[in-house]
Amino acid sequence: MFIFGLLVSFIHVEAKVHPLFAAANRQYQEQQYDSALLLFNQLIQQYPDSHQGYFNRGLCLYKTEKYSEALLDLNDCLLLDSTFMLARFVEAMCWQHTGRWEQAMQSFGSITEPEATLLSTRQRIKNYHLSVYIATRWYYIIAMALIFILLIATVISLFSAAKNR
């Protein structure tokens, strides 16, 4: 939720520039994403070279769980400004929600270090690699658990036998 608060405040900064941004931001903050989408569409028509319009519309689409559409807008945003790391983060979240883990990890991995600390992407990448490791080696983990259980059972039976003497 912190991230989306940061994103809303970022939209709010842009809202001071143009009245249409102010109206769209107000709709977004009131969680009226469909109305905000219409306003962001108008902004994109007026300013097609502004990455901010695509980002804001993509964010609205993300909040309405239209991840594939959001990815298109976020891609347009990143084509206009490839250094916009918040757009990269939302893009990664969209990939994650659609189950495209490899693309999500690529997006998370391309977030630069200062933003990675803010967005905890490095931890997400570590968790992903751990999940992949466990998923591909689950049988070793089960075998080790069985060996551990047998070892504990053997030690218990030895101590019981020694105690009964």
Short mmCIF file of N, CA and C in Angstrom, two decimals:
data_model
loop_
_atom_site.label_atom_id
_atom_site.label_comp_id
_atom_site.label_asym_id
_atom_site.label_seq_id
_atom_site.Cartn_x
_atom_site.Cartn_y
_atom_site.Cartn_z
N MET A 1 0.81 -1.19 0.00
CA MET A 1 0.00 0.00 0.00
C MET A 1 0.86 1.26 0.00
N PHE A 2 2.04 1.19 0.61
CA PHE A 2 2.94 2.34 0.62
C PHE A 2 3.28 2.76 -0.79
N ILE A 3 3.53 1.76 -1.64
CA ILE A 3 3.92 2.04 -3.02
C ILE A 3 2.80 2.78 -3.74
N PHE A 4 1.58 2.34 -3.56
CA PHE A 4 0.48 2.99 -4.26
C PHE A 4 0.20 4.37 -3.68
N GLY A 5 0.47 4.57 -2.42
CA GLY A 5 0.39 5.93 -1.85
C GLY A 5 1.42 6.83 -2.50
N LEU A 6 2.61 6.28 -2.71
CA LEU A 6 3.67 7.03 -3.38
C LEU A 6 3.25 7.35 -4.81
N LEU A 7 2.64 6.38 -5.47
CA LEU A 7 2.20 6.60 -6.84
C LEU A 7 1.12 7.66 -6.92
N VAL A 8 0.18 7.63 -5.97
CA VAL A 8 -0.89 8.64 -5.95
C VAL A 8 -0.29 10.01 -5.72
N SER A 9 0.69 10.12 -4.83
CA SER A 9 1.31 11.42 -4.60
C SER A 9 2.06 11.88 -5.84
N PHE A 10 2.61 10.95 -6.59
CA PHE A 10 3.29 11.30 -7.83
C PHE A 10 2.29 11.84 -8.84
N ILE A 11 1.13 11.20 -8.92
CA ILE A 11 0.07 11.70 -9.80
C ILE A 11 -0.36 13.08 -9.34
N HIS A 12 -0.42 13.26 -8.03
CA HIS A 12 -0.85 14.54 -7.48
C HIS A 12 0.09 15.67 -7.88
N VAL A 13 1.39 15.40 -7.94
CA VAL A 13 2.35 16.41 -8.36
C VAL A 13 2.05 16.84 -9.79
N GLU A 14 1.76 15.88 -10.66
CA GLU A 14 1.45 16.19 -12.04
C GLU A 14 0.11 16.91 -12.15
N ALA A 15 -0.81 16.66 -11.22
CA ALA A 15 -2.13 17.24 -11.30
C ALA A 15 -2.08 18.77 -11.20
N LYS A 16 -1.07 19.33 -10.59
CA LYS A 16 -0.96 20.78 -10.46
C LYS A 16 -0.63 21.44 -11.80
N VAL A 17 -0.13 20.66 -12.75
CA VAL A 17 0.29 21.20 -14.03
C VAL A 17 -0.91 21.47 -14.95
N HIS A 18 -1.88 20.61 -14.95
CA HIS A 18 -2.99 20.70 -15.89
C HIS A 18 -4.29 20.41 -15.16
N PRO A 19 -5.36 21.17 -15.41
CA PRO A 19 -6.64 20.94 -14.72
C PRO A 19 -7.21 19.55 -14.98
N LEU A 20 -6.97 19.02 -16.16
CA LEU A 20 -7.46 17.68 -16.45
C LEU A 20 -6.77 16.64 -15.59
N PHE A 21 -5.48 16.86 -15.29
CA PHE A 21 -4.77 15.99 -14.35
C PHE A 21 -5.39 16.07 -12.96
N ALA A 22 -5.77 17.27 -12.55
CA ALA A 22 -6.37 17.43 -11.22
C ALA A 22 -7.68 16.65 -11.13
N ALA A 23 -8.49 16.74 -12.17
CA ALA A 23 -9.77 16.01 -12.17
C ALA A 23 -9.53 14.51 -12.19
N ALA A 24 -8.60 14.06 -13.03
CA ALA A 24 -8.30 12.63 -13.12
C ALA A 24 -7.73 12.11 -11.80
N ASN A 25 -6.87 12.89 -11.19
CA ASN A 25 -6.28 12.50 -9.90
C ASN A 25 -7.36 12.39 -8.83
N ARG A 26 -8.27 13.33 -8.82
CA ARG A 26 -9.36 13.30 -7.84
C ARG A 26 -10.20 12.02 -8.02
N GLN A 27 -10.49 11.69 -9.27
CA GLN A 27 -11.25 10.46 -9.54
C GLN A 27 -10.46 9.23 -9.08
N TYR A 28 -9.17 9.24 -9.34
CA TYR A 28 -8.33 8.13 -8.92
C TYR A 28 -8.33 7.98 -7.40
N GLN A 29 -8.17 9.09 -6.70
CA GLN A 29 -8.14 9.04 -5.23
C GLN A 29 -9.47 8.59 -4.65
N GLU A 30 -10.55 8.87 -5.34
CA GLU A 30 -11.87 8.43 -4.90
C GLU A 30 -12.18 7.01 -5.37
N GLN A 31 -11.18 6.37 -5.93
CA GLN A 31 -11.27 5.00 -6.43
C GLN A 31 -12.33 4.85 -7.51
N GLN A 32 -12.54 5.90 -8.28
CA GLN A 32 -13.44 5.84 -9.43
C GLN A 32 -12.56 5.73 -10.67
N TYR A 33 -12.02 4.53 -10.84
CA TYR A 33 -10.99 4.32 -11.83
C TYR A 33 -11.52 4.45 -13.26
N ASP A 34 -12.77 4.06 -13.50
CA ASP A 34 -13.31 4.18 -14.85
C ASP A 34 -13.42 5.64 -15.27
N SER A 35 -13.84 6.50 -14.35
CA SER A 35 -13.91 7.93 -14.66
C SER A 35 -12.51 8.50 -14.85
N ALA A 36 -11.59 8.07 -14.03
CA ALA A 36 -10.21 8.54 -14.16
C ALA A 36 -9.63 8.09 -15.50
N LEU A 37 -9.96 6.86 -15.92
CA LEU A 37 -9.48 6.37 -17.21
C LEU A 37 -9.93 7.27 -18.36
N LEU A 38 -11.19 7.70 -18.33
CA LEU A 38 -11.69 8.58 -19.39
C LEU A 38 -10.90 9.88 -19.43
N LEU A 39 -10.62 10.43 -18.27
CA LEU A 39 -9.86 11.68 -18.22
C LEU A 39 -8.42 11.48 -18.67
N PHE A 40 -7.82 10.36 -18.26
CA PHE A 40 -6.46 10.09 -18.71
C PHE A 40 -6.42 9.84 -20.22
N ASN A 41 -7.48 9.24 -20.78
CA ASN A 41 -7.57 9.08 -22.23
C ASN A 41 -7.55 10.45 -22.92
N GLN A 42 -8.28 11.40 -22.37
CA GLN A 42 -8.30 12.75 -22.94
C GLN A 42 -6.90 13.39 -22.86
N LEU A 43 -6.24 13.20 -21.74
CA LEU A 43 -4.89 13.75 -21.60
C LEU A 43 -3.93 13.14 -22.61
N ILE A 44 -4.05 11.84 -22.83
CA ILE A 44 -3.16 11.18 -23.79
C ILE A 44 -3.44 11.70 -25.20
N GLN A 45 -4.71 11.96 -25.50
CA GLN A 45 -5.03 12.53 -26.82
C GLN A 45 -4.42 13.92 -26.97
N GLN A 46 -4.43 14.70 -25.90
CA GLN A 46 -3.87 16.05 -25.97
C GLN A 46 -2.35 16.04 -25.94
N TYR A 47 -1.78 15.12 -25.16
CA TYR A 47 -0.32 15.06 -24.99
C TYR A 47 0.18 13.63 -25.25
N PRO A 48 0.19 13.20 -26.51
CA PRO A 48 0.58 11.81 -26.79
C PRO A 48 2.06 11.51 -26.52
N ASP A 49 2.88 12.53 -26.38
CA ASP A 49 4.30 12.31 -26.11
C ASP A 49 4.67 12.38 -24.64
N SER A 50 3.67 12.48 -23.78
CA SER A 50 3.93 12.55 -22.34
C SER A 50 3.82 11.15 -21.74
N HIS A 51 4.91 10.70 -21.16
CA HIS A 51 4.91 9.37 -20.54
C HIS A 51 3.96 9.30 -19.35
N GLN A 52 3.73 10.43 -18.70
CA GLN A 52 2.93 10.45 -17.48
C GLN A 52 1.48 10.01 -17.73
N GLY A 53 0.91 10.40 -18.85
CA GLY A 53 -0.46 10.01 -19.17
C GLY A 53 -0.60 8.50 -19.30
N TYR A 54 0.36 7.90 -19.98
CA TYR A 54 0.33 6.44 -20.15
C TYR A 54 0.52 5.73 -18.81
N PHE A 55 1.41 6.27 -18.00
CA PHE A 55 1.62 5.67 -16.68
C PHE A 55 0.36 5.75 -15.83
N ASN A 56 -0.25 6.92 -15.79
CA ASN A 56 -1.45 7.09 -14.96
C ASN A 56 -2.59 6.20 -15.45
N ARG A 57 -2.77 6.12 -16.76
CA ARG A 57 -3.82 5.26 -17.29
C ARG A 57 -3.49 3.80 -17.00
N GLY A 58 -2.22 3.43 -17.13
CA GLY A 58 -1.81 2.07 -16.80
C GLY A 58 -2.04 1.74 -15.33
N LEU A 59 -1.82 2.72 -14.48
CA LEU A 59 -2.06 2.52 -13.05
C LEU A 59 -3.54 2.30 -12.77
N CYS A 60 -4.40 3.06 -13.44
CA CYS A 60 -5.85 2.86 -13.29
C CYS A 60 -6.25 1.47 -13.77
N LEU A 61 -5.69 1.06 -14.89
CA LEU A 61 -6.00 -0.27 -15.42
C LEU A 61 -5.50 -1.36 -14.47
N TYR A 62 -4.34 -1.13 -13.86
CA TYR A 62 -3.83 -2.07 -12.86
C TYR A 62 -4.79 -2.19 -11.69
N LYS A 63 -5.28 -1.07 -11.21
CA LYS A 63 -6.19 -1.08 -10.06
C LYS A 63 -7.52 -1.75 -10.39
N THR A 64 -7.91 -1.76 -11.67
CA THR A 64 -9.15 -2.44 -12.08
C THR A 64 -8.87 -3.87 -12.55
N GLU A 65 -7.66 -4.34 -12.31
CA GLU A 65 -7.23 -5.70 -12.61
C GLU A 65 -7.28 -6.02 -14.10
N LYS A 66 -7.07 -5.01 -14.93
CA LYS A 66 -6.96 -5.21 -16.38
C LYS A 66 -5.47 -5.19 -16.71
N TYR A 67 -4.80 -6.25 -16.29
CA TYR A 67 -3.35 -6.27 -16.32
C TYR A 67 -2.77 -6.24 -17.74
N SER A 68 -3.40 -6.94 -18.67
CA SER A 68 -2.88 -6.96 -20.04
C SER A 68 -2.94 -5.57 -20.67
N GLU A 69 -4.03 -4.87 -20.43
CA GLU A 69 -4.17 -3.51 -20.95
C GLU A 69 -3.19 -2.57 -20.25
N ALA A 70 -3.03 -2.77 -18.97
CA ALA A 70 -2.09 -1.93 -18.21
C ALA A 70 -0.67 -2.12 -18.75
N LEU A 71 -0.33 -3.35 -19.08
CA LEU A 71 1.01 -3.62 -19.62
C LEU A 71 1.27 -2.85 -20.91
N LEU A 72 0.25 -2.72 -21.74
CA LEU A 72 0.41 -1.96 -22.99
C LEU A 72 0.73 -0.50 -22.70
N ASP A 73 -0.03 0.10 -21.76
CA ASP A 73 0.23 1.50 -21.41
C ASP A 73 1.58 1.68 -20.73
N LEU A 74 1.92 0.76 -19.85
CA LEU A 74 3.21 0.88 -19.17
C LEU A 74 4.36 0.70 -20.15
N ASN A 75 4.17 -0.15 -21.14
CA ASN A 75 5.19 -0.30 -22.17
C ASN A 75 5.35 1.00 -22.95
N ASP A 76 4.22 1.65 -23.31
CA ASP A 76 4.30 2.94 -24.00
C ASP A 76 5.00 3.98 -23.13
N CYS A 77 4.69 3.98 -21.84
CA CYS A 77 5.32 4.90 -20.91
C CYS A 77 6.83 4.68 -20.88
N LEU A 78 7.24 3.42 -20.81
CA LEU A 78 8.67 3.11 -20.73
C LEU A 78 9.38 3.34 -22.06
N LEU A 79 8.66 3.28 -23.16
CA LEU A 79 9.27 3.63 -24.45
C LEU A 79 9.58 5.13 -24.49
N LEU A 80 8.72 5.92 -23.86
CA LEU A 80 8.94 7.36 -23.83
C LEU A 80 9.97 7.76 -22.77
N ASP A 81 10.03 7.02 -21.67
CA ASP A 81 10.98 7.31 -20.59
C ASP A 81 11.41 5.99 -19.95
N SER A 82 12.50 5.45 -20.42
CA SER A 82 12.96 4.14 -19.93
C SER A 82 13.53 4.19 -18.52
N THR A 83 13.73 5.38 -17.96
CA THR A 83 14.28 5.49 -16.61
C THR A 83 13.20 5.63 -15.55
N PHE A 84 11.96 5.55 -15.93
CA PHE A 84 10.84 5.74 -15.00
C PHE A 84 10.60 4.43 -14.24
N MET A 85 11.25 4.32 -13.09
CA MET A 85 11.28 3.05 -12.36
C MET A 85 9.94 2.68 -11.73
N LEU A 86 9.12 3.65 -11.38
CA LEU A 86 7.81 3.30 -10.83
C LEU A 86 6.96 2.60 -11.89
N ALA A 87 7.09 3.03 -13.13
CA ALA A 87 6.39 2.35 -14.22
C ALA A 87 6.93 0.93 -14.37
N ARG A 88 8.23 0.77 -14.24
CA ARG A 88 8.85 -0.56 -14.33
C ARG A 88 8.33 -1.46 -13.21
N PHE A 89 8.17 -0.89 -12.01
CA PHE A 89 7.66 -1.67 -10.88
C PHE A 89 6.22 -2.12 -11.11
N VAL A 90 5.36 -1.21 -11.56
CA VAL A 90 3.96 -1.57 -11.81
C VAL A 90 3.89 -2.59 -12.95
N GLU A 91 4.76 -2.43 -13.95
CA GLU A 91 4.83 -3.41 -15.04
C GLU A 91 5.16 -4.80 -14.47
N ALA A 92 6.13 -4.86 -13.58
CA ALA A 92 6.50 -6.14 -12.97
C ALA A 92 5.35 -6.73 -12.17
N MET A 93 4.63 -5.87 -11.48
CA MET A 93 3.47 -6.35 -10.71
C MET A 93 2.39 -6.90 -11.65
N CYS A 94 2.19 -6.26 -12.79
CA CYS A 94 1.22 -6.76 -13.78
C CYS A 94 1.65 -8.12 -14.29
N TRP A 95 2.93 -8.26 -14.63
CA TRP A 95 3.42 -9.55 -15.09
C TRP A 95 3.20 -10.61 -14.02
N GLN A 96 3.45 -10.23 -12.78
CA GLN A 96 3.28 -11.17 -11.67
C GLN A 96 1.82 -11.60 -11.54
N HIS A 97 0.89 -10.67 -11.66
CA HIS A 97 -0.53 -11.00 -11.54
C HIS A 97 -1.03 -11.86 -12.70
N THR A 98 -0.39 -11.74 -13.86
CA THR A 98 -0.80 -12.57 -15.00
C THR A 98 -0.11 -13.92 -15.00
N GLY A 99 0.77 -14.15 -14.02
CA GLY A 99 1.45 -15.44 -13.91
C GLY A 99 2.67 -15.57 -14.80
N ARG A 100 3.13 -14.49 -15.36
CA ARG A 100 4.31 -14.50 -16.23
C ARG A 100 5.52 -14.13 -15.38
N TRP A 101 6.01 -15.12 -14.65
CA TRP A 101 7.05 -14.89 -13.64
C TRP A 101 8.38 -14.48 -14.24
N GLU A 102 8.74 -15.04 -15.37
CA GLU A 102 10.02 -14.68 -15.98
C GLU A 102 10.05 -13.20 -16.36
N GLN A 103 8.96 -12.72 -16.99
CA GLN A 103 8.90 -11.31 -17.37
C GLN A 103 8.88 -10.44 -16.13
N ALA A 104 8.18 -10.89 -15.09
CA ALA A 104 8.14 -10.13 -13.84
C ALA A 104 9.54 -10.00 -13.25
N MET A 105 10.29 -11.08 -13.25
CA MET A 105 11.64 -11.04 -12.70
C MET A 105 12.57 -10.17 -13.55
N GLN A 106 12.37 -10.19 -14.87
CA GLN A 106 13.16 -9.30 -15.72
C GLN A 106 12.87 -7.85 -15.39
N SER A 107 11.58 -7.53 -15.21
CA SER A 107 11.21 -6.15 -14.88
C SER A 107 11.74 -5.76 -13.50
N PHE A 108 11.56 -6.64 -12.52
CA PHE A 108 12.09 -6.35 -11.18
C PHE A 108 13.60 -6.19 -11.23
N GLY A 109 14.25 -7.05 -12.01
CA GLY A 109 15.71 -7.02 -12.09
C GLY A 109 16.25 -5.77 -12.76
N SER A 110 15.45 -5.13 -13.60
CA SER A 110 15.93 -3.94 -14.30
C SER A 110 15.71 -2.65 -13.51
N ILE A 111 15.12 -2.76 -12.33
CA ILE A 111 14.94 -1.58 -11.48
C ILE A 111 16.29 -1.27 -10.83
N THR A 112 16.71 -0.02 -10.95
CA THR A 112 18.02 0.36 -10.43
C THR A 112 18.07 0.26 -8.92
N GLU A 113 19.26 0.21 -8.38
CA GLU A 113 19.49 -0.07 -6.96
C GLU A 113 18.76 0.86 -5.99
N PRO A 114 18.80 2.19 -6.12
CA PRO A 114 18.08 3.02 -5.14
C PRO A 114 16.58 2.74 -5.11
N GLU A 115 15.99 2.56 -6.29
CA GLU A 115 14.57 2.25 -6.33
C GLU A 115 14.31 0.83 -5.86
N ALA A 116 15.25 -0.06 -6.09
CA ALA A 116 15.08 -1.44 -5.65
C ALA A 116 14.96 -1.51 -4.13
N THR A 117 15.68 -0.66 -3.43
CA THR A 117 15.58 -0.62 -1.98
C THR A 117 14.19 -0.14 -1.57
N LEU A 118 13.72 0.88 -2.24
CA LEU A 118 12.41 1.43 -1.94
C LEU A 118 11.31 0.42 -2.23
N LEU A 119 11.42 -0.29 -3.31
CA LEU A 119 10.36 -1.17 -3.76
C LEU A 119 10.57 -2.63 -3.36
N SER A 120 11.62 -2.92 -2.63
CA SER A 120 11.97 -4.27 -2.16
C SER A 120 12.03 -5.29 -3.28
N THR A 121 12.50 -4.88 -4.43
CA THR A 121 12.57 -5.81 -5.56
C THR A 121 13.64 -6.86 -5.38
N ARG A 122 14.72 -6.50 -4.76
CA ARG A 122 15.78 -7.49 -4.56
C ARG A 122 15.26 -8.66 -3.72
N GLN A 123 14.46 -8.38 -2.73
CA GLN A 123 13.89 -9.45 -1.91
C GLN A 123 12.92 -10.31 -2.73
N ARG A 124 12.14 -9.67 -3.60
CA ARG A 124 11.23 -10.42 -4.47
C ARG A 124 12.02 -11.36 -5.38
N ILE A 125 13.13 -10.89 -5.91
CA ILE A 125 13.94 -11.71 -6.80
C ILE A 125 14.53 -12.88 -6.03
N LYS A 126 15.02 -12.63 -4.82
CA LYS A 126 15.57 -13.71 -3.99
C LYS A 126 14.49 -14.74 -3.67
N ASN A 127 13.30 -14.28 -3.32
CA ASN A 127 12.19 -15.20 -3.03
C ASN A 127 11.83 -16.03 -4.25
N TYR A 128 11.84 -15.39 -5.42
CA TYR A 128 11.54 -16.10 -6.65
C TYR A 128 12.57 -17.20 -6.90
N HIS A 129 13.85 -16.87 -6.78
CA HIS A 129 14.89 -17.87 -7.02
C HIS A 129 14.81 -19.00 -5.99
N LEU A 130 14.51 -18.67 -4.76
CA LEU A 130 14.33 -19.72 -3.74
C LEU A 130 13.14 -20.61 -4.10
N SER A 131 12.05 -20.02 -4.56
CA SER A 131 10.88 -20.81 -4.95
C SER A 131 11.20 -21.73 -6.12
N VAL A 132 11.93 -21.22 -7.09
CA VAL A 132 12.31 -22.04 -8.23
C VAL A 132 13.22 -23.18 -7.76
N TYR A 133 14.16 -22.87 -6.89
CA TYR A 133 15.08 -23.90 -6.38
C TYR A 133 14.30 -25.00 -5.66
N ILE A 134 13.39 -24.60 -4.80
CA ILE A 134 12.60 -25.59 -4.06
C ILE A 134 11.70 -26.38 -5.00
N ALA A 135 11.08 -25.70 -5.96
CA ALA A 135 10.17 -26.37 -6.88
C ALA A 135 10.89 -27.39 -7.76
N THR A 136 12.13 -27.13 -8.10
CA THR A 136 12.86 -28.06 -8.97
C THR A 136 13.60 -29.15 -8.20
N ARG A 137 13.69 -29.00 -6.89
CA ARG A 137 14.42 -29.99 -6.08
C ARG A 137 13.60 -30.49 -4.89
N TRP A 138 12.30 -30.54 -5.05
CA TRP A 138 11.43 -30.93 -3.95
C TRP A 138 11.69 -32.36 -3.49
N TYR A 139 12.05 -33.25 -4.41
CA TYR A 139 12.28 -34.64 -4.05
C TYR A 139 13.50 -34.79 -3.14
N TYR A 140 14.52 -33.95 -3.32
CA TYR A 140 15.67 -33.96 -2.41
C TYR A 140 15.26 -33.52 -1.01
N ILE A 141 14.42 -32.53 -0.96
CA ILE A 141 13.96 -32.02 0.33
C ILE A 141 13.15 -33.09 1.06
N ILE A 142 12.30 -33.80 0.33
CA ILE A 142 11.51 -34.88 0.95
C ILE A 142 12.43 -36.00 1.40
N ALA A 143 13.41 -36.37 0.59
CA ALA A 143 14.36 -37.42 0.97
C ALA A 143 15.13 -37.02 2.22
N MET A 144 15.59 -35.77 2.28
CA MET A 144 16.32 -35.31 3.47
C MET A 144 15.42 -35.32 4.70
N ALA A 145 14.15 -34.95 4.53
CA ALA A 145 13.22 -34.97 5.67
C ALA A 145 13.00 -36.40 6.16
N LEU A 146 12.87 -37.34 5.24
CA LEU A 146 12.70 -38.74 5.64
C LEU A 146 13.94 -39.28 6.35
N ILE A 147 15.10 -38.93 5.83
CA ILE A 147 16.35 -39.35 6.49
C ILE A 147 16.43 -38.74 7.89
N PHE A 148 16.05 -37.48 8.01
CA PHE A 148 16.08 -36.82 9.32
C PHE A 148 15.11 -37.51 10.28
N ILE A 149 13.91 -37.84 9.82
CA ILE A 149 12.93 -38.53 10.66
C ILE A 149 13.46 -39.90 11.08
N LEU A 150 14.04 -40.64 10.16
CA LEU A 150 14.62 -41.95 10.49
C LEU A 150 15.76 -41.81 11.49
N LEU A 151 16.58 -40.79 11.33
CA LEU A 151 17.67 -40.55 12.26
C LEU A 151 17.13 -40.26 13.66
N ILE A 152 16.13 -39.42 13.76
CA ILE A 152 15.52 -39.11 15.06
C ILE A 152 14.90 -40.37 15.67
N ALA A 153 14.20 -41.15 14.85
CA ALA A 153 13.59 -42.39 15.35
C ALA A 153 14.65 -43.36 15.85
N THR A 154 15.78 -43.46 15.14
CA THR A 154 16.87 -44.34 15.57
C THR A 154 17.47 -43.87 16.89
N VAL A 155 17.71 -42.59 17.02
CA VAL A 155 18.27 -42.05 18.26
C VAL A 155 17.31 -42.28 19.41
N ILE A 156 16.02 -42.06 19.21
CA ILE A 156 15.02 -42.29 20.27
C ILE A 156 14.99 -43.75 20.68
N SER A 157 15.02 -44.64 19.68
CA SER A 157 14.98 -46.07 20.01
C SER A 157 16.24 -46.52 20.74
N LEU A 158 17.39 -45.95 20.39
CA LEU A 158 18.64 -46.27 21.09
C LEU A 158 18.59 -45.80 22.55
N PHE A 159 18.10 -44.58 22.75
CA PHE A 159 17.99 -44.08 24.12
C PHE A 159 16.97 -44.87 24.93
N SER A 160 15.88 -45.31 24.30
CA SER A 160 14.89 -46.12 25.01
C SER A 160 15.46 -47.46 25.40
N ALA A 161 16.20 -48.06 24.45
CA ALA A 161 16.81 -49.37 24.73
C ALA A 161 17.84 -49.26 25.86
N ALA A 162 18.63 -48.18 25.85
CA ALA A 162 19.64 -47.98 26.89
C ALA A 162 18.97 -47.71 28.23
N LYS A 163 17.84 -47.04 28.23
CA LYS A 163 17.14 -46.72 29.47
C LYS A 163 16.50 -47.95 30.08
N ASN A 164 16.05 -48.91 29.24
CA ASN A 164 15.38 -50.12 29.72
C ASN A 164 16.36 -51.14 30.27
N ARG A 165 17.62 -51.01 30.09
CA ARG A 165 18.59 -51.99 30.58
C ARG A 165 18.85 -51.88 32.01
#
